[in-house]
Amino acid sequence: MEAEVVIARNVFHTEEMETKKFEEDLSENLAVIYLSSEFAEKNGFTEDQVLRVTASERAVNLRVKISDDAGKPTIPNCIYSSFLTDFNSFKKLKVYLEVTELPPTRAEEIINLL
């Protein structure tokens, strides 16, 4: 299904870098896509399900987190969102969402592709 995704800052960035837990918690806290309960229910997505998020020819696997604060589907501003965006779509982009059985993408996988 096609959706418009917003890229937003997340408090995780500051807190985790200060506590030196950034590396171990990276994929758990940043490899996520926040969906409102209404959007998730309407499209059959559930908490902790992994979605393949594709924009143009790039894709990442992100874990679903339900949050009604999200409004539109939201990805934290991080390596995952940077990989999907370009100069013209660095705050909002159209993506294709599909359920996958694969685990969330690790940051190292993206780094190795660049």
N, CA, C and O atoms as CSV, one atom per row, in Angstrom:
chain,resi,resn,atom,element,x,y,z
A,1,MET,N,N,0.832,-1.161,0.000
A,1,MET,CA,C,0.000,0.000,0.000
A,1,MET,C,C,0.882,1.231,0.000
A,1,MET,O,O,1.966,1.225,0.584
A,2,GLU,N,N,0.427,2.277,-0.647
A,2,GLU,CA,C,1.191,3.514,-0.726
A,2,GLU,C,C,0.789,4.440,0.411
A,2,GLU,O,O,-0.386,4.508,0.772
A,3,ALA,N,N,1.759,5.154,0.978
A,3,ALA,CA,C,1.487,6.088,2.066
A,3,ALA,C,C,2.468,7.243,1.996
A,3,ALA,O,O,3.548,7.125,1.418
A,4,GLU,N,N,2.076,8.367,2.596
A,4,GLU,CA,C,2.987,9.488,2.742
A,4,GLU,C,C,3.567,9.410,4.147
A,4,GLU,O,O,2.824,9.288,5.120
A,5,VAL,N,N,4.886,9.478,4.258
A,5,VAL,CA,C,5.571,9.333,5.537
A,5,VAL,C,C,6.242,10.653,5.899
A,5,VAL,O,O,6.822,11.321,5.042
A,6,VAL,N,N,6.158,11.021,7.176
A,6,VAL,CA,C,6.805,12.214,7.701
A,6,VAL,C,C,8.102,11.791,8.388
A,6,VAL,O,O,8.141,10.757,9.056
A,7,ILE,N,N,9.156,12.580,8.229
A,7,ILE,CA,C,10.428,12.337,8.907
A,7,ILE,C,C,10.487,13.307,10.083
A,7,ILE,O,O,10.326,14.512,9.890
A,8,ALA,N,N,10.718,12.800,11.314
A,8,ALA,CA,C,10.682,13.656,12.496
A,8,ALA,C,C,11.789,13.312,13.478
A,8,ALA,O,O,12.243,12.170,13.543
A,9,ARG,N,N,12.220,14.308,14.239
A,9,ARG,CA,C,13.210,14.088,15.299
A,9,ARG,C,C,12.593,13.254,16.402
A,9,ARG,O,O,11.380,13.263,16.608
A,10,ASN,N,N,13.451,12.534,17.107
A,10,ASN,CA,C,13.017,11.632,18.170
A,10,ASN,C,C,13.899,11.890,19.377
A,10,ASN,O,O,15.114,12.013,19.222
A,11,VAL,N,N,13.333,11.976,20.575
A,11,VAL,CA,C,14.098,12.232,21.794
A,11,VAL,C,C,15.157,11.163,22.027
A,11,VAL,O,O,16.130,11.410,22.739
A,12,PHE,N,N,14.991,9.996,21.450
A,12,PHE,CA,C,15.955,8.904,21.596
A,12,PHE,C,C,17.365,9.339,21.229
A,12,PHE,O,O,18.320,8.919,21.882
A,13,HIS,N,N,17.520,10.160,20.213
A,13,HIS,CA,C,18.848,10.569,19.752
A,13,HIS,C,C,19.691,11.120,20.894
A,13,HIS,O,O,20.806,10.649,21.122
A,14,THR,N,N,19.177,12.103,21.607
A,14,THR,CA,C,19.929,12.762,22.666
A,14,THR,C,C,20.135,11.868,23.867
A,14,THR,O,O,21.257,11.738,24.355
A,15,GLU,N,N,19.074,11.251,24.351
A,15,GLU,CA,C,19.163,10.413,25.547
A,15,GLU,C,C,20.144,9.268,25.378
A,15,GLU,O,O,20.973,9.035,26.258
A,16,GLU,N,N,20.068,8.561,24.286
A,16,GLU,CA,C,20.909,7.387,24.100
A,16,GLU,C,C,22.368,7.742,23.864
A,16,GLU,O,O,23.256,7.010,24.301
A,17,MET,N,N,22.632,8.838,23.188
A,17,MET,CA,C,24.030,9.216,22.973
A,17,MET,C,C,24.665,9.641,24.286
A,17,MET,O,O,25.858,9.417,24.489
A,18,GLU,N,N,23.892,10.253,25.187
A,18,GLU,CA,C,24.423,10.658,26.487
A,18,GLU,C,C,24.712,9.457,27.372
A,18,GLU,O,O,25.656,9.491,28.161
A,19,THR,N,N,23.925,8.400,27.259
A,19,THR,CA,C,24.119,7.228,28.120
A,19,THR,C,C,25.013,6.178,27.489
A,19,THR,O,O,25.225,5.114,28.072
A,20,LYS,N,N,25.547,6.462,26.294
A,20,LYS,CA,C,26.468,5.537,25.604
A,20,LYS,C,C,25.807,4.219,25.208
A,20,LYS,O,O,26.500,3.229,24.972
A,21,LYS,N,N,24.491,4.196,25.134
A,21,LYS,CA,C,23.781,2.980,24.733
A,21,LYS,C,C,23.333,3.065,23.280
A,21,LYS,O,O,22.559,2.227,22.818
A,22,PHE,N,N,23.808,4.056,22.570
A,22,PHE,CA,C,23.337,4.299,21.212
A,22,PHE,C,C,23.495,3.084,20.309
A,22,PHE,O,O,22.544,2.690,19.635
A,23,GLU,N,N,24.668,2.491,20.286
A,23,GLU,CA,C,24.922,1.367,19.385
A,23,GLU,C,C,24.006,0.179,19.643
A,23,GLU,O,O,23.420,-0.364,18.707
A,24,GLU,N,N,23.873,-0.232,20.904
A,24,GLU,CA,C,23.081,-1.429,21.200
A,24,GLU,C,C,21.586,-1.217,21.024
A,24,GLU,O,O,20.854,-2.172,20.765
A,25,ASP,N,N,21.128,0.004,21.159
A,25,ASP,CA,C,19.697,0.278,21.061
A,25,ASP,C,C,19.278,0.849,19.708
A,25,ASP,O,O,18.100,1.136,19.496
A,26,LEU,N,N,20.224,1.015,18.802
A,26,LEU,CA,C,19.933,1.691,17.538
A,26,LEU,C,C,18.779,1.068,16.775
A,26,LEU,O,O,17.805,1.755,16.470
A,27,SER,N,N,18.865,-0.208,16.463
A,27,SER,CA,C,17.797,-0.784,15.643
A,27,SER,C,C,16.499,-0.914,16.415
A,27,SER,O,O,15.422,-0.831,15.824
A,28,GLU,N,N,16.575,-1.116,17.721
A,28,GLU,CA,C,15.346,-1.240,18.506
A,28,GLU,C,C,14.575,0.074,18.557
A,28,GLU,O,O,13.344,0.071,18.516
A,29,ASN,N,N,15.283,1.192,18.646
A,29,ASN,CA,C,14.621,2.479,18.824
A,29,ASN,C,C,14.538,3.348,17.575
A,29,ASN,O,O,13.724,4.271,17.529
A,30,LEU,N,N,15.342,3.083,16.580
A,30,LEU,CA,C,15.307,3.911,15.378
A,30,LEU,C,C,14.823,3.175,14.142
A,30,LEU,O,O,14.336,3.813,13.208
A,31,ALA,N,N,14.939,1.865,14.105
A,31,ALA,CA,C,14.450,1.093,12.955
A,31,ALA,C,C,12.959,0.843,13.144
A,31,ALA,O,O,12.495,-0.297,13.180
A,32,VAL,N,N,12.216,1.959,13.266
A,32,VAL,CA,C,10.780,1.876,13.544
A,32,VAL,C,C,10.008,2.813,12.622
A,32,VAL,O,O,10.544,3.783,12.085
A,33,ILE,N,N,8.745,2.488,12.462
A,33,ILE,CA,C,7.802,3.382,11.797
A,33,ILE,C,C,6.609,3.507,12.734
A,33,ILE,O,O,6.000,2.509,13.121
A,34,TYR,N,N,6.282,4.750,13.094
A,34,TYR,CA,C,5.156,5.003,13.985
A,34,TYR,C,C,3.887,5.155,13.156
A,34,TYR,O,O,3.842,5.936,12.205
A,35,LEU,N,N,2.863,4.404,13.528
A,35,LEU,CA,C,1.567,4.467,12.855
A,35,LEU,C,C,0.495,4.783,13.882
A,35,LEU,O,O,0.560,4.305,15.014
A,36,SER,N,N,-0.491,5.583,13.498
A,36,SER,CA,C,-1.632,5.805,14.389
A,36,SER,C,C,-2.434,4.514,14.458
A,36,SER,O,O,-2.382,3.695,13.541
A,37,SER,N,N,-3.170,4.334,15.540
A,37,SER,CA,C,-3.975,3.115,15.669
A,37,SER,C,C,-5.006,3.036,14.548
A,37,SER,O,O,-5.312,1.948,14.061
A,38,GLU,N,N,-5.543,4.183,14.138
A,38,GLU,CA,C,-6.530,4.201,13.052
A,38,GLU,C,C,-5.901,3.745,11.732
A,38,GLU,O,O,-6.473,2.915,11.025
A,39,PHE,N,N,-4.725,4.288,11.402
A,39,PHE,CA,C,-4.039,3.917,10.164
A,39,PHE,C,C,-3.663,2.440,10.187
A,39,PHE,O,O,-3.852,1.731,9.198
A,40,ALA,N,N,-3.132,1.976,11.315
A,40,ALA,CA,C,-2.710,0.574,11.436
A,40,ALA,C,C,-3.903,-0.365,11.282
A,40,ALA,O,O,-3.835,-1.347,10.543
A,41,GLU,N,N,-4.982,-0.066,11.972
A,41,GLU,CA,C,-6.170,-0.925,11.910
A,41,GLU,C,C,-6.758,-0.943,10.498
A,41,GLU,O,O,-7.122,-2.001,9.984
A,42,LYS,N,N,-6.846,0.226,9.884
A,42,LYS,CA,C,-7.412,0.343,8.534
A,42,LYS,C,C,-6.623,-0.486,7.517
A,42,LYS,O,O,-7.195,-1.019,6.566
A,43,ASN,N,N,-5.301,-0.592,7.726
A,43,ASN,CA,C,-4.439,-1.275,6.761
A,43,ASN,C,C,-3.961,-2.644,7.220
A,43,ASN,O,O,-3.154,-3.280,6.542
A,44,GLY,N,N,-4.454,-3.105,8.370
A,44,GLY,CA,C,-4.131,-4.450,8.840
A,44,GLY,C,C,-2.748,-4.606,9.439
A,44,GLY,O,O,-2.221,-5.718,9.480
A,45,PHE,N,N,-2.136,-3.502,9.913
A,45,PHE,CA,C,-0.818,-3.570,10.530
A,45,PHE,C,C,-0.955,-3.663,12.044
A,45,PHE,O,O,-1.894,-3.112,12.620
A,46,THR,N,N,-0.022,-4.360,12.692
A,46,THR,CA,C,-0.073,-4.527,14.145
A,46,THR,C,C,1.259,-4.137,14.782
A,46,THR,O,O,2.299,-4.121,14.124
A,47,GLU,N,N,1.204,-3.826,16.067
A,47,GLU,CA,C,2.393,-3.476,16.858
A,47,GLU,C,C,3.459,-4.559,16.725
A,47,GLU,O,O,3.151,-5.749,16.787
A,48,ASP,N,N,4.693,-4.151,16.543
A,48,ASP,CA,C,5.874,-5.016,16.439
A,48,ASP,C,C,5.971,-5.808,15.135
A,48,ASP,O,O,6.930,-6.557,14.945
A,49,GLN,N,N,5.009,-5.659,14.243
A,49,GLN,CA,C,5.107,-6.273,12.917
A,49,GLN,C,C,6.222,-5.538,12.159
A,49,GLN,O,O,6.463,-4.358,12.413
A,50,VAL,N,N,6.893,-6.215,11.244
A,50,VAL,CA,C,7.951,-5.570,10.458
A,50,VAL,C,C,7.408,-5.260,9.066
A,50,VAL,O,O,6.844,-6.121,8.390
A,51,LEU,N,N,7.595,-4.000,8.657
A,51,LEU,CA,C,7.163,-3.558,7.332
A,51,LEU,C,C,8.377,-3.251,6.473
A,51,LEU,O,O,9.359,-2.678,6.946
A,52,ARG,N,N,8.303,-3.635,5.215
A,52,ARG,CA,C,9.312,-3.226,4.235
A,52,ARG,C,C,8.839,-1.882,3.715
A,52,ARG,O,O,7.748,-1.779,3.153
A,53,VAL,N,N,9.646,-0.859,3.897
A,53,VAL,CA,C,9.317,0.505,3.498
A,53,VAL,C,C,10.190,0.838,2.289
A,53,VAL,O,O,11.415,0.900,2.392
A,54,THR,N,N,9.545,1.050,1.144
A,54,THR,CA,C,10.275,1.270,-0.101
A,54,THR,C,C,9.981,2.660,-0.648
A,54,THR,O,O,8.826,3.069,-0.760
A,55,ALA,N,N,11.050,3.379,-0.987
A,55,ALA,CA,C,10.943,4.688,-1.638
A,55,ALA,C,C,11.900,4.668,-2.818
A,55,ALA,O,O,13.091,4.401,-2.661
A,56,SER,N,N,11.376,4.951,-3.985
A,56,SER,CA,C,12.165,4.833,-5.220
A,56,SER,C,C,12.724,3.424,-5.294
A,56,SER,O,O,11.956,2.462,-5.284
A,57,GLU,N,N,14.038,3.274,-5.370
A,57,GLU,CA,C,14.618,1.933,-5.475
A,57,GLU,C,C,15.300,1.504,-4.184
A,57,GLU,O,O,16.057,0.533,-4.180
A,58,ARG,N,N,15.044,2.210,-3.094
A,58,ARG,CA,C,15.664,1.880,-1.809
A,58,ARG,C,C,14.604,1.392,-0.829
A,58,ARG,O,O,13.462,1.851,-0.848
A,59,ALA,N,N,15.004,0.446,0.033
A,59,ALA,CA,C,14.050,-0.111,0.993
A,59,ALA,C,C,14.746,-0.445,2.304
A,59,ALA,O,O,15.922,-0.808,2.329
A,60,VAL,N,N,13.992,-0.315,3.395
A,60,VAL,CA,C,14.442,-0.738,4.721
A,60,VAL,C,C,13.293,-1.470,5.395
A,60,VAL,O,O,12.126,-1.248,5.074
A,61,ASN,N,N,13.632,-2.337,6.325
A,61,ASN,CA,C,12.622,-3.043,7.110
A,61,ASN,C,C,12.542,-2.377,8.473
A,61,ASN,O,O,13.544,-2.270,9.180
A,62,LEU,N,N,11.339,-1.927,8.840
A,62,LEU,CA,C,11.138,-1.201,10.090
A,62,LEU,C,C,10.036,-1.846,10.913
A,62,LEU,O,O,9.049,-2.343,10.371
A,63,ARG,N,N,10.215,-1.832,12.242
A,63,ARG,CA,C,9.230,-2.405,13.155
A,63,ARG,C,C,8.116,-1.384,13.409
A,63,ARG,O,O,8.390,-0.200,13.604
A,64,VAL,N,N,6.872,-1.842,13.407
A,64,VAL,CA,C,5.715,-0.979,13.648
A,64,VAL,C,C,5.586,-0.676,15.134
A,64,VAL,O,O,5.626,-1.573,15.976
A,65,LYS,N,N,5.429,0.611,15.435
A,65,LYS,CA,C,5.088,1.067,16.777
A,65,LYS,C,C,3.806,1.881,16.630
A,65,LYS,O,O,3.727,2.788,15.802
A,66,ILE,N,N,2.815,1.552,17.434
A,66,ILE,CA,C,1.533,2.261,17.378
A,66,ILE,C,C,1.606,3.468,18.302
A,66,ILE,O,O,1.927,3.339,19.484
A,67,SER,N,N,1.306,4.639,17.756
A,67,SER,CA,C,1.308,5.874,18.537
A,67,SER,C,C,0.339,6.852,17.896
A,67,SER,O,O,0.512,7.250,16.745
A,68,ASP,N,N,-0.669,7.230,18.642
A,68,ASP,CA,C,-1.631,8.178,18.094
A,68,ASP,C,C,-1.063,9.592,18.023
A,68,ASP,O,O,-1.698,10.482,17.457
A,69,ASP,N,N,0.121,9.812,18.588
A,69,ASP,CA,C,0.807,11.092,18.425
A,69,ASP,C,C,1.353,11.235,17.008
A,69,ASP,O,O,1.651,12.344,16.564
A,70,ALA,N,N,1.483,10.128,16.307
A,70,ALA,CA,C,2.111,10.128,14.983
A,70,ALA,C,C,1.284,10.866,13.935
A,70,ALA,O,O,1.860,11.525,13.070
A,71,GLY,N,N,-0.034,10.781,13.981
A,71,GLY,CA,C,-0.834,11.358,12.901
A,71,GLY,C,C,-0.573,10.573,11.634
A,71,GLY,O,O,-1.120,9.484,11.455
A,72,LYS,N,N,0.252,11.109,10.756
A,72,LYS,CA,C,0.664,10.378,9.551
A,72,LYS,C,C,1.748,9.375,9.936
A,72,LYS,O,O,2.397,9.537,10.970
A,73,PRO,N,N,1.955,8.337,9.115
A,73,PRO,CA,C,3.079,7.428,9.376
A,73,PRO,C,C,4.366,8.252,9.515
A,73,PRO,O,O,4.632,9.143,8.708
A,74,THR,N,N,5.154,7.945,10.544
A,74,THR,CA,C,6.330,8.746,10.872
A,74,THR,C,C,7.550,7.860,11.093
A,74,THR,O,O,7.465,6.833,11.768
A,75,ILE,N,N,8.678,8.258,10.525
A,75,ILE,CA,C,9.956,7.576,10.722
A,75,ILE,C,C,10.887,8.566,11.418
A,75,ILE,O,O,10.960,9.725,11.009
A,76,PRO,N,N,11.606,8.133,12.468
A,76,PRO,CA,C,12.571,9.039,13.104
A,76,PRO,C,C,13.632,9.500,12.106
A,76,PRO,O,O,13.996,8.767,11.187
A,77,ASN,N,N,14.116,10.710,12.299
A,77,ASN,CA,C,15.174,11.257,11.461
A,77,ASN,C,C,16.482,10.577,11.855
A,77,ASN,O,O,17.069,10.905,12.886
A,78,CYS,N,N,16.934,9.638,11.039
A,78,CYS,CA,C,18.102,8.828,11.379
A,78,CYS,C,C,18.644,8.175,10.112
A,78,CYS,O,O,18.246,8.547,9.008
A,79,ILE,N,N,19.534,7.222,10.255
A,79,ILE,CA,C,20.150,6.568,9.095
A,79,ILE,C,C,19.107,5.900,8.198
A,79,ILE,O,O,19.275,5.854,6.980
A,80,TYR,N,N,18.032,5.383,8.797
A,80,TYR,CA,C,17.003,4.694,8.009
A,80,TYR,C,C,16.245,5.680,7.118
A,80,TYR,O,O,16.044,5.423,5.931
A,81,SER,N,N,15.828,6.806,7.694
A,81,SER,CA,C,15.110,7.800,6.889
A,81,SER,C,C,16.045,8.456,5.877
A,81,SER,O,O,15.643,8.725,4.745
A,82,SER,N,N,17.289,8.714,6.278
A,82,SER,CA,C,18.252,9.316,5.350
A,82,SER,C,C,18.493,8.428,4.139
A,82,SER,O,O,18.656,8.925,3.025
A,83,PHE,N,N,18.515,7.135,4.349
A,83,PHE,CA,C,18.722,6.192,3.256
A,83,PHE,C,C,17.571,6.248,2.246
A,83,PHE,O,O,17.785,6.061,1.048
A,84,LEU,N,N,16.353,6.503,2.730
A,84,LEU,CA,C,15.174,6.518,1.859
A,84,LEU,C,C,14.953,7.845,1.139
A,84,LEU,O,O,14.317,7.883,0.085
A,85,THR,N,N,15.471,8.926,1.702
A,85,THR,CA,C,15.146,10.253,1.182
A,85,THR,C,C,16.196,10.778,0.218
A,85,THR,O,O,17.275,10.208,0.057
A,86,ASP,N,N,15.834,11.894,-0.420
A,86,ASP,CA,C,16.790,12.646,-1.221
A,86,ASP,C,C,16.585,14.121,-0.890
A,86,ASP,O,O,15.778,14.454,-0.023
A,87,PHE,N,N,17.300,14.996,-1.567
A,87,PHE,CA,C,17.243,16.418,-1.246
A,87,PHE,C,C,15.829,16.990,-1.346
A,87,PHE,O,O,15.475,17.886,-0.579
A,88,ASN,N,N,15.029,16.494,-2.266
A,88,ASN,CA,C,13.680,17.025,-2.472
A,88,ASN,C,C,12.636,16.411,-1.555
A,88,ASN,O,O,11.497,16.878,-1.519
A,89,SER,N,N,13.003,15.376,-0.815
A,89,SER,CA,C,11.999,14.708,0.030
A,89,SER,C,C,12.561,14.367,1.407
A,89,SER,O,O,12.296,13.286,1.934
A,90,PHE,N,N,13.336,15.284,1.995
A,90,PHE,CA,C,13.979,14.941,3.255
A,90,PHE,C,C,13.088,15.126,4.479
A,90,PHE,O,O,13.495,14.752,5.579
A,91,LYS,N,N,11.898,15.682,4.335
A,91,LYS,CA,C,10.963,15.811,5.459
A,91,LYS,C,C,9.676,15.018,5.265
A,91,LYS,O,O,8.974,14.718,6.230
A,92,LYS,N,N,9.375,14.685,4.032
A,92,LYS,CA,C,8.152,13.940,3.734
A,92,LYS,C,C,8.366,13.215,2.418
A,92,LYS,O,O,8.944,13.773,1.486
A,93,LEU,N,N,7.900,11.963,2.335
A,93,LEU,CA,C,8.064,11.228,1.088
A,93,LEU,C,C,6.975,10.186,0.923
A,93,LEU,O,O,6.359,9.744,1.893
A,94,LYS,N,N,6.751,9.805,-0.316
A,94,LYS,CA,C,5.802,8.732,-0.609
A,94,LYS,C,C,6.561,7.415,-0.590
A,94,LYS,O,O,7.645,7.289,-1.158
A,95,VAL,N,N,5.959,6.436,0.082
A,95,VAL,CA,C,6.592,5.120,0.207
A,95,VAL,C,C,5.565,4.038,-0.070
A,95,VAL,O,O,4.360,4.289,-0.091
A,96,TYR,N,N,6.063,2.838,-0.280
A,96,TYR,CA,C,5.221,1.660,-0.401
A,96,TYR,C,C,5.478,0.825,0.844
A,96,TYR,O,O,6.629,0.546,1.179
A,97,LEU,N,N,4.405,0.421,1.538
A,97,LEU,CA,C,4.503,-0.371,2.768
A,97,LEU,C,C,3.986,-1.776,2.521
A,97,LEU,O,O,2.908,-1.959,1.957
A,98,GLU,N,N,4.760,-2.772,2.946
A,98,GLU,CA,C,4.295,-4.153,2.867
A,98,GLU,C,C,4.873,-4.942,4.035
A,98,GLU,O,O,5.997,-4.695,4.472
A,99,VAL,N,N,4.100,-5.880,4.528
A,99,VAL,CA,C,4.531,-6.734,5.636
A,99,VAL,C,C,5.636,-7.666,5.148
A,99,VAL,O,O,5.581,-8.179,4.030
A,100,THR,N,N,6.644,-7.878,6.004
A,100,THR,CA,C,7.719,-8.811,5.682
A,100,THR,C,C,8.008,-9.697,6.891
A,100,THR,O,O,7.749,-9.313,8.031
A,101,GLU,N,N,8.533,-10.858,6.634
A,101,GLU,CA,C,8.946,-11.769,7.708
A,101,GLU,C,C,10.406,-11.532,8.094
A,101,GLU,O,O,10.905,-12.133,9.046
A,102,LEU,N,N,11.081,-10.665,7.363
A,102,LEU,CA,C,12.484,-10.370,7.643
A,102,LEU,C,C,12.612,-9.499,8.889
A,102,LEU,O,O,11.664,-8.797,9.241
A,103,PRO,N,N,13.758,-9.525,9.563
A,103,PRO,CA,C,13.957,-8.675,10.740
A,103,PRO,C,C,14.181,-7.223,10.311
A,103,PRO,O,O,14.426,-6.959,9.134
A,104,PRO,N,N,14.099,-6.280,11.258
A,104,PRO,CA,C,14.409,-4.892,10.925
A,104,PRO,C,C,15.825,-4.783,10.352
A,104,PRO,O,O,16.726,-5.525,10.741
A,105,THR,N,N,15.996,-3.863,9.441
A,105,THR,CA,C,17.302,-3.621,8.834
A,105,THR,C,C,18.260,-3.088,9.895
A,105,THR,O,O,17.895,-2.223,10.691
A,106,ARG,N,N,19.484,-3.605,9.903
A,106,ARG,CA,C,20.510,-3.109,10.822
A,106,ARG,C,C,21.237,-1.940,10.159
A,106,ARG,O,O,21.380,-1.911,8.937
A,107,ALA,N,N,21.688,-0.993,10.949
A,107,ALA,CA,C,22.401,0.172,10.421
A,107,ALA,C,C,23.608,-0.250,9.596
A,107,ALA,O,O,23.913,0.370,8.577
A,108,GLU,N,N,24.294,-1.300,10.029
A,108,GLU,CA,C,25.486,-1.770,9.317
A,108,GLU,C,C,25.156,-2.181,7.880
A,108,GLU,O,O,25.976,-2.013,6.977
A,109,GLU,N,N,23.953,-2.719,7.675
A,109,GLU,CA,C,23.547,-3.126,6.329
A,109,GLU,C,C,23.475,-1.916,5.399
A,109,GLU,O,O,23.889,-1.986,4.242
A,110,ILE,N,N,22.948,-0.809,5.917
A,110,ILE,CA,C,22.840,0.410,5.113
A,110,ILE,C,C,24.227,0.975,4.838
A,110,ILE,O,O,24.536,1.357,3.710
A,111,ILE,N,N,25.055,1.026,5.862
A,111,ILE,CA,C,26.412,1.559,5.706
A,111,ILE,C,C,27.173,0.772,4.646
A,111,ILE,O,O,27.907,1.352,3.847
A,112,ASN,N,N,27.002,-0.532,4.638
A,112,ASN,CA,C,27.694,-1.369,3.652
A,112,ASN,C,C,27.192,-1.146,2.227
A,112,ASN,O,O,27.913,-1.425,1.270
A,113,LEU,N,N,25.965,-0.647,2.075
A,113,LEU,CA,C,25.420,-0.371,0.745
A,113,LEU,C,C,25.911,0.958,0.178
A,113,LEU,O,O,25.900,1.163,-1.036
A,114,LEU,N,N,26.331,1.840,1.041
A,114,LEU,CA,C,26.722,3.197,0.603
A,114,LEU,C,C,28.150,3.273,0.133
A,114,LEU,O,O,28.615,4.343,-0.261
